[in-house]
Amino acid sequence: MKPLAKLLIHIFVINFCAVLSTAVILTSSDCTITDPNLDHTFNFSALHSELGHVFKHGNTTYKMNVCQPDLKCSSYATPVSACEVVNGTERVLGYNSSLTWEDGRMSFDFVGEQCSETEKYNLKVILMCTYNLQKVQEPIRVMPKSDPNKCNSIAYWETDLACLPKYQFRYGCILRSKNIDMNQLYEMNHKVMAQDGKSHFLINVCEPVLYGINTTCPKDASICYVDGDESDSKKKFKNYGKLDRIEQQHGEYVLIYKSPEKCKRVPECDPLEEMEEPVFVRETNDCELIFTMKTSLVCGIEPSCFVYNPLTDAKYDLSSLSHRSFPITYNGRSFTYGVCTSPWSPCSQTDGACEYDYNVAGYRKIGYGQISPELKLNSTNDHVTYVEYRDGDICNKTDGTRWRTQIIFHCDETGKEKYKVIEDGNCTLVISHPTRIMCHSSIACSVTSNSGLTIDLSPLKQHQGNFLAKIDPNLKEYTNYKFYLHVCRPLYLESGLNCPGSSSCRTITVNGKEEHETNLGYADVSLTLIDSIPVLKYLHGDVCDKDNSTNYLTEIHFMCDPSEENSVPVLKEVQEGCHYIFNWKTNKICEPEKCTYISETCSLTNPDLDANVKLKDIFNGSNIQVNDNQEKLNIDVCNKENDVSYVLTQYRDDAVIFKFTSKEHKCVNKTDEYLSVILELRCGKEVNQSSNYDNDINESRVQKAI
């Protein structure tokens, strides 16, 4: 049997049984199509170009136009709608184009010449809603193919024509008297679970919810309720709020959304948070829904410690870190530093960083550089943001070299990383400073397949520390190397591993010591699918030793394996000495799996993993204490009269979820209903046991550490 380690148990509402409905598919031969639920017509005529659209991926060049066939392909005499050129060979991908609508996903579909005995060449261009075209560097992006000769091609086209109409005003998210502007929050939807565990809210802060597959919300809805019990798509999506105004109430900034059911959202100021996901707080008696969300955009701070990256259109404002001191210890020595400003005592008012000792008169020992308010981008590497303090105290009395400090800033979404010294030599102090502020331009770590299935690598992205890869035994020439990787984010900067900004780094072991760090690529490209396999590519590494005309790059292929709980990537192939390919088997991308409850032994089993959990062992018997309104009740989890709803293994969260209805107790406020209970068995952090009761849904929720 597979052992189960320390478990954290939550009892709360979750239901993975989705309401099944038949997909609605519509097609149109012109450039307009109407959503049957909203009665809104999308018009894509403006996407037609007199010159056509040309885009590339690898050795393949695509030529395409929409709305009418007017392209010339050498292999076909009359005008067509799409063709591709692969290594000089031209193929017709589409003689005409049709516009398709499928449950909110819109696409141009092309069918061309014969590819094989059973298939024709075809191209699907999926239209994606975006309100911010200024940030779209490549409007048309191709999903890579493992074989360029495959018959089907898929591309994504970001355009505001695939969106519902924007609001007529753009001042609802602005409070000019307080220098508050949250308009940049409209770039994404936020999904917030409702209390019943089956339904959820879709929230777009400053515009209507971004339209797309299974996201066909009413036109003006910034807060959209998606009913998990409703199968009729016309009734499934409800407008719970259109943005009306922003107010300041009792020290909080409140966004007011008006609808038949009032809703308001409370953004809390946190200068260290660029943005956190909104959280549903409660529903009041007067039909008012309350959410809370942390964001630095309501702090009203004037940017001064600021840098802009024109290549990525990323703006980094670290002024919220200024006027503070950051103490740090390294090798038994004490330092303190400031960000763009002096840390003051014990440093001098002109120091950006200094070393100090409270046992020394005056405390301050060495100044490590004069303050500078200017953030910089590395001149040879636009992925690294840093501040540099020069002209500190004398370091080398022979040549007069003075100390300097370089503080490197990088993304930390968890808020748990610590700032630390990573280098102290050659008269230079290098400090790693993690902060959430650097995360707002991070790549997408999830991808949606053609079937609408979302693959999300967030559980791996949130891992504390770097992943040390294994090496395939067949790659014997790499046994002296070590490969460090992370997922969708830069590596943690550690002592002896100085690859700032990169997501993949290689070292070589010489005389038992790791040396010669080599950058194998940056997280510049979002997660994509190649032949249904999730793939991450890290590009623009250091110049390759084997070919100085190219740069190192890393490619990671993720595969579902329910038995792989704490796995690491494995180096499987190196192409031309420059292209590193890793395979990563993990259960974090596996779909929830139905398990079995055996009443005779009161145990939960997952036959695929040969795993078994005996509830009597977990609870030292079979009784648990839960709250029912104001009463404390003892529930027998092994009572054979319990009505079991489901048992699921939720691989993503390392959890087993067990829902049942206790026939021992009826609800206090509703004597005709029995108490519903959900157990969540989760490997994780210890907490004290607690229990609460949700009166609206007659559900008891408990946390218990074992």
XYZ file of C-alpha atoms in Angstrom:
706
model
C 0.000 0.000 0.000
C 1.175 3.516 -0.731
C 1.806 5.271 2.610
C -0.042 8.470 3.385
C 2.062 11.073 5.209
C 0.938 13.905 7.461
C -2.610 14.882 6.495
C -4.518 18.118 6.811
C -8.287 17.674 6.888
C -10.749 20.324 5.833
C -14.490 19.799 5.710
C -16.084 22.133 3.243
C -18.243 22.297 0.117
C -16.888 21.037 -3.172
C -18.780 19.264 -5.941
C -16.980 18.065 -9.035
C -20.099 16.613 -10.682
C -20.619 19.109 -13.496
C -23.968 19.539 -15.207
C -23.591 18.004 -18.641
C -25.088 19.723 -21.658
C -24.777 19.346 -25.393
C -22.441 21.833 -27.031
C -24.097 24.394 -29.309
C -22.179 24.875 -32.585
C -23.010 27.559 -35.152
C -21.263 28.398 -38.430
C -21.325 31.403 -40.723
C -19.991 31.878 -44.244
C -19.468 35.626 -43.843
C -17.581 37.510 -41.128
C -20.446 37.880 -38.644
C -21.910 35.473 -36.126
C -24.516 35.909 -33.394
C -24.332 34.536 -29.870
C -27.705 32.756 -29.457
C -27.781 33.377 -25.699
C -27.016 37.105 -25.708
C -28.383 37.964 -29.141
C -25.150 39.871 -29.760
C -23.592 39.894 -33.228
C -19.812 39.778 -33.561
C -18.489 41.372 -36.757
C -14.945 40.431 -37.829
C -14.952 42.167 -41.213
C -12.224 44.540 -40.049
C -9.816 41.587 -39.823
C -9.781 41.244 -43.601
C -6.583 42.712 -45.061
C -5.852 43.716 -48.644
C -2.359 42.287 -48.197
C -3.378 39.238 -46.181
C -1.830 38.133 -42.887
C 1.598 36.474 -42.730
C 2.922 34.789 -39.583
C 5.642 32.261 -38.902
C 6.596 29.457 -36.587
C 9.932 27.723 -37.021
C 10.435 26.805 -40.667
C 6.749 27.239 -41.503
C 5.305 30.432 -42.976
C 1.534 30.862 -42.918
C -0.438 33.116 -45.266
C -4.062 33.755 -44.435
C -6.989 36.047 -45.048
C -10.528 35.997 -43.761
C -13.975 36.938 -45.034
C -13.112 36.219 -48.688
C -10.539 34.111 -50.605
C -8.056 36.470 -52.263
C -4.618 34.899 -51.661
C -2.394 33.419 -54.360
C -0.784 30.077 -53.642
C 1.524 28.774 -56.347
C 0.065 25.289 -56.207
C -3.478 26.471 -56.937
C -4.652 28.617 -59.831
C -7.552 30.498 -58.217
C -7.441 32.618 -55.044
C -7.613 30.768 -51.718
C -8.009 31.734 -48.049
C -4.964 30.102 -46.417
C -1.756 28.316 -47.324
C 1.557 27.371 -45.703
C 5.126 27.143 -46.914
C 7.335 24.465 -45.296
C 10.946 24.266 -46.482
C 9.959 25.727 -49.855
C 6.896 23.493 -50.345
C 3.567 25.347 -50.536
C 0.265 23.776 -49.488
C -3.309 25.023 -49.520
C -4.728 25.015 -45.975
C -8.064 26.531 -46.912
C -9.946 27.293 -50.108
C -12.492 29.290 -48.090
C -12.961 30.218 -44.450
C -15.975 29.695 -42.214
C -16.678 31.381 -38.890
C -17.613 28.972 -36.076
C -19.187 29.612 -32.650
C -19.050 26.825 -30.055
C -20.237 27.623 -26.523
C -18.549 31.034 -26.722
C -15.355 29.995 -28.515
C -15.173 31.603 -31.952
C -12.780 30.542 -34.692
C -12.071 30.834 -38.385
C -11.860 27.334 -39.856
C -10.088 26.501 -43.113
C -10.044 23.199 -45.073
C -7.563 22.775 -47.928
C -5.978 20.196 -50.200
C -5.613 16.492 -49.505
C -3.043 15.666 -46.834
C -3.452 11.898 -46.463
C -5.888 9.225 -47.554
C -8.281 10.189 -44.779
C -7.475 13.849 -43.972
C -7.189 17.218 -45.639
C -4.921 20.042 -44.549
C -6.790 22.370 -42.213
C -6.215 25.441 -40.083
C -8.218 26.583 -37.039
C -7.655 30.180 -35.899
C -9.219 30.655 -32.449
C -10.285 34.243 -31.717
C -9.365 35.455 -28.226
C -10.872 38.504 -26.506
C -8.481 41.233 -25.343
C -9.282 44.860 -24.523
C -5.620 45.877 -24.492
C -4.214 45.541 -28.016
C -1.206 47.694 -27.084
C 0.221 44.804 -25.059
C -0.279 42.224 -27.814
C 3.155 41.810 -29.410
C 2.104 39.028 -31.815
C -1.660 39.091 -32.497
C -1.533 35.678 -34.243
C 0.325 32.894 -32.436
C 0.738 29.365 -33.765
C 0.425 26.315 -31.535
C 3.600 24.336 -32.284
C 3.366 20.951 -34.024
C 5.707 18.074 -33.247
C 5.753 17.203 -36.961
C 5.591 20.031 -39.534
C 3.953 17.623 -41.983
C 0.908 17.021 -39.774
C -2.425 17.828 -41.384
C -3.919 20.214 -38.813
C -2.653 23.563 -37.604
C -4.018 25.705 -34.770
C -3.401 29.402 -34.104
C -4.713 32.019 -31.665
C -5.697 35.543 -32.720
C -6.077 38.169 -29.977
C -8.484 40.952 -30.939
C -10.981 43.286 -29.274
C -13.524 42.266 -31.943
C -13.943 38.987 -30.010
C -15.049 40.954 -26.912
C -18.381 42.330 -25.854
C -18.634 46.146 -26.055
C -16.533 48.048 -23.519
C -18.098 50.458 -21.078
C -18.730 53.894 -22.519
C -16.694 55.489 -19.726
C -13.266 54.657 -18.271
C -13.461 56.601 -15.011
C -15.259 54.071 -12.798
C -11.907 52.670 -11.637
C -10.338 56.090 -11.006
C -10.448 58.219 -7.858
C -8.493 61.285 -8.944
C -8.496 62.993 -5.554
C -6.499 60.083 -4.116
C -4.390 59.322 -7.209
C -6.085 55.900 -7.532
C -6.260 54.271 -10.980
C -7.104 50.574 -11.255
C -7.945 50.477 -14.964
C -5.086 48.081 -15.736
C -6.959 45.369 -13.786
C -9.288 44.780 -16.762
C -6.771 42.540 -18.531
C -8.014 39.270 -17.024
C -11.000 37.487 -15.504
C -10.851 36.218 -11.925
C -12.666 33.019 -10.971
C -14.035 32.922 -7.413
C -15.832 29.865 -6.055
C -19.313 30.390 -4.620
C -20.378 28.932 -1.289
C -22.138 25.925 -2.789
C -18.866 24.625 -4.282
C -20.508 24.007 -7.671
C -21.113 27.543 -8.898
C -18.616 30.349 -9.263
C -18.238 34.040 -10.009
C -16.301 35.479 -12.939
C -15.026 38.977 -12.139
C -13.403 41.597 -14.344
C -12.655 44.652 -12.262
C -13.024 47.542 -14.703
C -14.671 46.130 -17.844
C -17.219 43.449 -18.749
C -16.040 39.877 -18.227
C -13.753 38.805 -21.078
C -15.873 36.787 -23.500
C -14.814 33.251 -24.454
C -15.524 29.535 -24.259
C -17.975 28.772 -21.450
C -17.806 32.474 -20.525
C -20.838 33.881 -22.314
C -21.827 36.351 -19.614
C -24.370 39.152 -20.157
C -23.022 42.184 -21.997
C -22.548 44.593 -19.095
C -21.561 42.072 -16.434
C -18.313 42.812 -14.614
C -19.426 40.294 -11.991
C -20.987 37.221 -13.555
C -22.545 34.363 -11.601
C -22.166 30.942 -13.260
C -24.798 28.524 -11.944
C -23.291 25.055 -11.557
C -26.736 23.410 -11.382
C -28.113 25.029 -14.549
C -27.820 23.148 -17.863
C -29.624 25.762 -19.987
C -26.863 28.049 -21.283
C -29.308 30.970 -21.546
C -29.976 30.791 -17.807
C -26.543 29.642 -16.624
C -24.833 33.068 -16.688
C -26.304 35.900 -14.598
C -25.373 39.575 -14.360
C -24.467 40.280 -10.738
C -23.023 43.722 -11.320
C -22.004 46.459 -13.744
C -19.301 48.848 -12.565
C -20.797 52.104 -11.305
C -18.168 53.969 -9.254
C -15.339 53.803 -6.731
C -15.731 55.189 -3.208
C -13.639 55.475 -0.071
C -15.436 54.047 2.950
C -13.893 53.766 6.429
C -10.364 53.758 5.041
C -11.109 51.157 2.336
C -11.620 51.713 -1.375
C -14.888 50.166 -2.501
C -15.942 49.477 -6.077
C -19.712 49.622 -6.456
C -21.383 47.399 -9.068
C -25.078 47.864 -9.772
C -27.428 45.107 -10.817
C -30.815 43.693 -9.758
C -28.786 42.109 -6.941
C -26.368 44.710 -5.572
C -22.741 43.762 -5.270
C -19.689 45.601 -4.049
C -16.033 44.745 -4.009
C -13.494 45.973 -1.416
C -9.898 46.336 -2.640
C -7.485 46.562 0.308
C -4.302 48.587 0.008
C -1.121 46.545 0.279
C 1.931 48.232 -1.252
C 3.821 44.915 -1.313
C 1.101 43.180 -3.325
C 0.848 43.904 -7.033
C -2.416 41.959 -7.104
C -4.001 38.991 -5.348
C -7.033 37.005 -6.414
C -10.368 38.310 -5.093
C -12.022 36.376 -2.265
C -15.765 35.987 -1.701
C -16.511 37.172 1.852
C -20.257 36.872 2.385
C -23.753 37.667 1.159
C -25.695 40.069 3.346
C -29.396 39.922 4.116
C -30.185 42.719 1.649
C -28.799 40.777 -1.355
C -25.414 42.464 -1.258
C -22.379 40.377 -2.204
C -19.018 41.372 -0.725
C -15.609 40.436 -2.102
C -12.163 41.547 -0.961
C -8.988 41.909 -2.985
C -5.483 43.187 -2.218
C -3.724 45.430 -4.737
C -1.053 48.123 -4.622
C -3.059 50.139 -7.164
C -5.205 51.664 -4.415
C -2.254 52.872 -2.352
C -1.934 56.155 -4.248
C 1.893 56.088 -4.336
C 3.613 58.359 -6.819
C 6.137 56.312 -8.858
C 9.747 57.330 -8.316
C 11.771 54.091 -8.070
C 10.553 53.005 -11.504
C 11.797 51.269 -14.660
C 10.146 50.399 -17.979
C 11.082 47.487 -20.266
C 10.124 48.455 -23.846
C 10.627 44.906 -25.126
C 7.960 43.404 -22.888
C 5.969 46.567 -22.075
C 6.515 45.720 -18.394
C 6.488 48.537 -15.845
C 8.159 48.001 -12.483
C 7.439 50.478 -9.683
C 9.377 49.625 -6.508
C 8.740 52.919 -4.753
C 6.614 51.067 -2.188
C 9.857 49.440 -0.941
C 11.636 52.752 -0.402
C 12.006 54.621 2.931
C 12.507 51.281 4.666
C 15.485 49.304 5.933
C 16.147 45.658 5.132
C 18.500 44.023 7.667
C 20.316 40.906 6.513
C 23.008 38.596 7.909
C 25.656 36.726 5.945
C 28.548 34.625 7.250
C 28.089 36.029 10.738
C 28.127 39.670 9.559
C 25.254 42.160 9.714
C 24.180 44.388 6.822
C 21.274 46.668 6.116
C 20.168 48.307 2.869
C 17.454 50.434 1.378
C 15.696 50.394 -2.007
C 16.303 53.659 -3.878
C 16.641 55.430 -0.508
C 18.946 55.230 2.498
C 18.115 52.734 5.247
C 19.291 55.456 7.693
C 20.579 54.364 11.110
C 23.028 52.739 11.580
C 24.076 53.767 8.039
C 24.838 57.355 7.125
C 22.152 59.349 5.310
C 24.001 58.948 1.993
C 24.566 55.182 2.264
C 22.440 52.836 0.184
C 23.849 49.868 2.138
C 26.258 49.365 4.996
C 27.716 46.795 7.350
C 27.290 47.406 11.061
C 28.211 45.975 14.441
C 26.455 47.049 17.635
C 29.579 46.087 19.547
C 31.571 48.765 17.714
C 31.382 52.436 18.712
C 29.145 54.233 16.211
C 27.807 50.875 14.983
C 28.564 51.550 11.277
C 31.643 49.703 10.005
C 31.660 49.922 6.189
C 29.585 51.870 3.658
C 28.772 49.741 0.605
C 27.718 52.467 -1.803
C 25.959 55.809 -2.146
C 22.187 55.818 -2.599
C 20.700 55.966 -6.106
C 16.966 56.360 -6.870
C 17.404 54.887 -10.348
C 16.295 51.362 -11.201
C 18.103 49.754 -14.146
C 17.724 46.959 -16.648
C 20.838 44.861 -17.282
C 22.413 46.253 -20.464
C 22.985 42.755 -21.857
C 19.987 41.065 -20.273
C 16.666 42.892 -20.227
C 15.192 40.336 -17.831
C 17.036 41.561 -14.737
C 15.940 44.658 -12.813
C 18.402 46.003 -10.261
C 19.552 49.064 -8.365
C 23.249 49.791 -7.918
C 25.000 51.806 -5.232
C 28.574 52.907 -6.089
C 31.401 54.824 -4.390
C 31.234 53.208 -0.971
C 34.122 53.044 1.475
C 37.594 51.976 0.325
C 37.697 48.236 -0.343
C 41.202 47.798 -1.813
C 43.760 50.219 -0.331
C 46.316 49.283 -3.002
C 44.374 50.518 -6.031
C 41.705 52.596 -4.257
C 38.745 50.439 -5.432
C 35.592 51.257 -3.492
C 32.736 48.999 -2.410
C 29.566 48.850 -4.458
C 26.230 47.082 -3.941
C 23.923 45.563 -6.535
C 20.384 44.610 -5.467
C 18.665 42.265 -7.914
C 14.851 42.144 -7.837
C 12.889 39.110 -8.954
C 9.398 37.670 -8.714
C 8.148 35.974 -5.552
C 4.436 35.208 -5.821
C 4.273 33.456 -2.450
C 5.663 36.321 -0.386
C 7.712 33.763 1.574
C 11.153 34.142 0.006
C 13.809 35.938 2.049
C 16.219 38.547 0.777
C 19.815 37.375 1.062
C 23.420 37.975 0.044
C 24.411 35.802 -2.918
C 27.889 37.234 -3.519
C 30.464 39.115 -1.468
C 33.727 39.439 -3.367
C 35.711 41.627 -5.755
C 34.549 44.660 -3.762
C 30.937 43.944 -4.748
C 28.006 42.992 -2.521
C 25.189 41.283 -4.513
C 21.799 40.935 -2.807
C 18.769 38.978 -4.017
C 15.509 40.778 -3.174
C 12.315 38.793 -3.958
C 9.050 40.726 -4.276
C 5.554 40.199 -5.680
C 5.849 43.521 -7.483
C 8.031 41.856 -10.114
C 5.405 39.192 -10.897
C 2.777 41.159 -12.777
C 4.375 40.486 -16.165
C 4.804 36.743 -15.610
C 3.815 34.292 -18.337
C 0.591 32.292 -18.366
C 1.085 29.001 -16.543
C -2.128 27.388 -17.786
C -3.439 26.429 -21.195
C -6.842 25.366 -22.495
C -7.152 22.507 -24.951
C -9.548 22.431 -27.903
C -11.979 20.460 -25.747
C -12.029 23.233 -23.139
C -9.909 21.325 -20.582
C -7.625 23.663 -18.608
C -4.152 22.408 -17.671
C -2.678 24.496 -14.865
C 0.909 24.235 -13.579
C 0.348 26.613 -10.653
C 0.980 23.921 -7.976
C 4.485 23.427 -9.407
C 5.019 27.164 -9.825
C 4.303 27.687 -6.120
C 6.998 25.206 -5.054
C 9.478 26.701 -2.597
C 13.035 26.290 -3.869
C 14.391 25.123 -7.214
C 13.931 21.731 -8.844
C 17.154 19.749 -9.346
C 16.638 17.616 -12.453
C 17.665 14.005 -12.868
C 19.712 12.923 -15.900
C 18.775 10.023 -18.147
C 21.360 7.239 -17.696
C 21.973 7.249 -21.464
C 23.327 10.817 -21.315
C 26.563 9.822 -19.615
C 28.464 12.863 -20.887
C 26.313 15.065 -18.610
C 26.887 13.221 -15.313
C 29.139 16.013 -13.992
C 26.482 18.636 -14.673
C 23.576 19.767 -12.537
C 20.421 21.317 -13.971
C 18.186 23.603 -11.917
C 14.718 24.529 -13.156
C 11.548 26.211 -12.025
C 8.079 26.450 -13.544
C 6.794 29.654 -15.193
C 8.989 31.834 -13.002
C 12.674 32.653 -12.451
C 14.865 30.442 -10.316
C 15.319 31.212 -6.648
C 18.658 32.962 -6.290
C 20.816 30.913 -3.953
C 24.382 31.123 -2.751
C 26.536 29.548 -5.440
C 23.744 29.684 -8.052
C 23.855 33.087 -9.678
C 21.657 32.890 -12.804
C 19.556 36.022 -12.161
C 16.253 36.115 -14.017
C 16.620 32.713 -15.680
C 14.273 29.759 -15.226
C 16.806 27.095 -16.226
C 20.458 26.996 -15.181
C 23.325 24.536 -15.614
C 26.381 24.103 -13.415
C 29.381 21.786 -13.693
C 31.013 20.048 -10.739
C 34.784 20.604 -10.542
C 36.691 19.097 -7.612
C 33.429 18.648 -5.740
C 32.360 22.271 -6.212
C 29.661 23.597 -8.537
C 31.044 26.182 -10.942
C 30.436 27.918 -14.266
C 26.738 28.726 -14.084
C 25.189 28.757 -17.564
C 21.839 30.367 -18.271
C 19.670 27.939 -20.261
C 16.704 30.246 -20.863
C 14.078 32.661 -19.559
C 10.350 32.182 -18.964
C 9.282 34.390 -21.873
C 6.725 32.121 -23.567
C 3.480 30.970 -21.963
C 2.581 27.309 -21.550
C 1.425 25.775 -24.833
C 0.223 22.425 -26.175
C 2.119 20.297 -28.702
C 0.105 17.261 -29.758
C -1.965 17.637 -26.560
C 1.196 17.605 -24.387
C 1.758 20.713 -22.199
C 5.142 22.226 -23.072
C 7.135 25.090 -21.522
C 9.936 26.703 -23.489
C 12.625 28.871 -21.910
C 14.383 30.935 -24.577
C 17.313 33.380 -24.975
C 19.829 31.683 -22.685
C 23.574 32.282 -22.874
C 25.374 31.866 -26.193
C 25.768 28.143 -26.863
C 29.323 26.771 -26.545
C 28.774 24.391 -29.488
C 27.339 27.045 -31.839
C 27.950 30.730 -31.133
C 25.257 31.714 -33.642
C 22.522 30.401 -31.341
C 21.541 30.567 -27.682
C 20.763 27.848 -25.198
C 17.100 26.975 -24.769
C 15.139 24.620 -22.510
C 12.003 22.646 -23.320
C 9.956 20.854 -20.638
C 7.274 18.276 -21.548
C 4.721 17.585 -18.790
C 2.906 14.237 -18.533
C 0.155 13.104 -16.185
C 1.173 10.254 -13.870
C -1.024 9.811 -10.751
C 1.758 7.956 -8.941
C 4.255 10.846 -9.241
C 3.564 13.100 -6.254
C 6.868 14.877 -5.599
C 8.628 14.285 -8.895
C 11.364 16.279 -10.643
C 12.147 16.771 -14.344
C 14.428 14.333 -16.168
C 16.871 15.424 -18.879
C 15.997 13.122 -21.800
C 17.649 14.684 -24.841
C 20.149 17.347 -25.899
C 19.900 18.510 -29.500
C 23.001 19.965 -31.166
C 24.469 20.616 -27.716
C 22.241 23.702 -27.308
C 18.636 22.521 -26.934
C 17.863 20.754 -23.637
C 14.665 18.673 -23.487
C 13.247 17.499 -20.144
C 10.345 15.132 -19.448
C 8.365 15.693 -16.264
C 5.871 13.103 -15.028
C 3.660 14.632 -12.348
C 0.230 14.116 -10.802
C -0.309 17.875 -10.510
C -1.834 18.022 -14.015
C -4.006 14.908 -13.648
C -7.779 15.276 -13.555
C -9.602 14.452 -10.293
C -10.210 10.701 -10.074
C -13.219 8.932 -8.626
C -12.374 6.650 -5.693
C -14.298 4.114 -3.652
C -15.706 4.073 -0.128
C -15.789 0.621 1.509
C -18.312 0.728 4.354
C -17.250 -2.627 5.858
C -13.781 -1.285 6.705
C -14.692 2.428 6.724
C -11.890 3.152 4.263
C -11.296 5.157 1.114
C -9.408 3.481 -1.719
C -7.795 4.563 -4.966
C -7.344 1.302 -6.927
C -5.102 2.887 -9.568
C -2.559 3.881 -6.904
C -3.188 0.890 -4.628
C -3.723 3.483 -1.877
C -5.999 3.018 1.107
C -7.051 5.389 3.914
C -8.724 3.939 7.014
C -10.791 6.675 8.619
C -10.785 4.971 12.024
C -6.997 5.225 12.124
C -7.105 8.906 11.255
C -9.691 9.854 13.884
C -8.648 7.395 16.608
C -12.051 5.826 16.223
C -14.807 7.052 13.978
C -16.234 10.135 15.688
C -15.553 13.727 14.689
C -16.959 16.856 16.276
C -18.651 19.387 14.006
C -20.675 22.549 14.446
C -24.358 22.703 13.561
C -25.249 26.359 13.892
C -24.475 26.967 17.600
C -24.407 23.315 18.645
C -21.465 20.918 18.709
C -22.342 17.471 17.398
C -20.477 14.183 17.348
C -20.659 12.578 13.910
C -19.806 8.949 13.233
C -17.997 8.999 9.873
C -18.239 5.195 9.684
C -21.981 4.937 10.318
C -23.333 2.581 7.660
C -26.500 4.687 7.448
C -24.516 7.649 6.081
C -25.463 8.567 2.536
C -22.155 8.810 0.612
C -22.198 11.313 -2.252
C -18.698 10.877 -3.692
C -15.033 10.215 -3.032
C -12.456 11.977 -5.213
C -8.683 12.075 -5.372
C -7.772 15.655 -6.225
C -4.174 15.269 -7.389
C -3.591 18.977 -7.912
C -4.035 19.667 -4.190
C -2.717 16.334 -2.850
C -6.156 15.760 -1.392
C -8.861 13.113 -1.015
C -12.375 14.538 -0.728
C -15.166 12.540 0.922
C -18.712 13.908 0.991
C -21.578 12.287 2.878
C -24.862 13.102 4.594
C -25.113 12.080 8.243
C -28.390 10.353 9.061
C -27.707 10.755 12.799
C -28.585 14.460 12.941
C -31.069 16.738 11.305
C -30.180 20.400 10.857
C -31.125 22.656 13.756
C -32.883 25.309 11.679
C -34.369 22.924 9.097
C -35.692 19.836 10.830
C -36.553 18.087 7.553
C -32.941 18.086 6.300
C -29.948 16.031 7.393
C -26.512 17.508 8.004
C -24.109 17.397 5.059
C -20.376 16.894 5.725
C -17.281 17.036 3.546
C -13.915 15.657 4.626
C -10.792 16.794 2.842
C -7.689 14.730 3.598
C -4.664 16.687 2.532
C -0.920 16.403 2.964
C 0.165 19.734 4.321
C 0.721 22.146 7.140
C -0.514 21.463 10.632
C -3.381 23.566 11.994
C -5.456 23.458 15.159
C -8.769 21.682 14.850
C -11.679 23.990 14.095
C -15.254 23.653 12.922
C -17.890 25.969 11.500
C -21.339 25.677 10.039
C -22.860 27.288 6.938
C -26.516 27.895 7.752
C -27.512 28.679 4.145
C -26.415 25.335 2.719
C -26.639 23.169 5.869
C -23.016 22.107 5.595
C -20.449 21.592 8.325
C -16.823 22.503 7.625
C -13.939 21.288 9.787
C -10.144 21.513 9.818
C -8.120 18.877 11.607
C -4.393 18.195 11.603
C -3.107 14.680 12.136
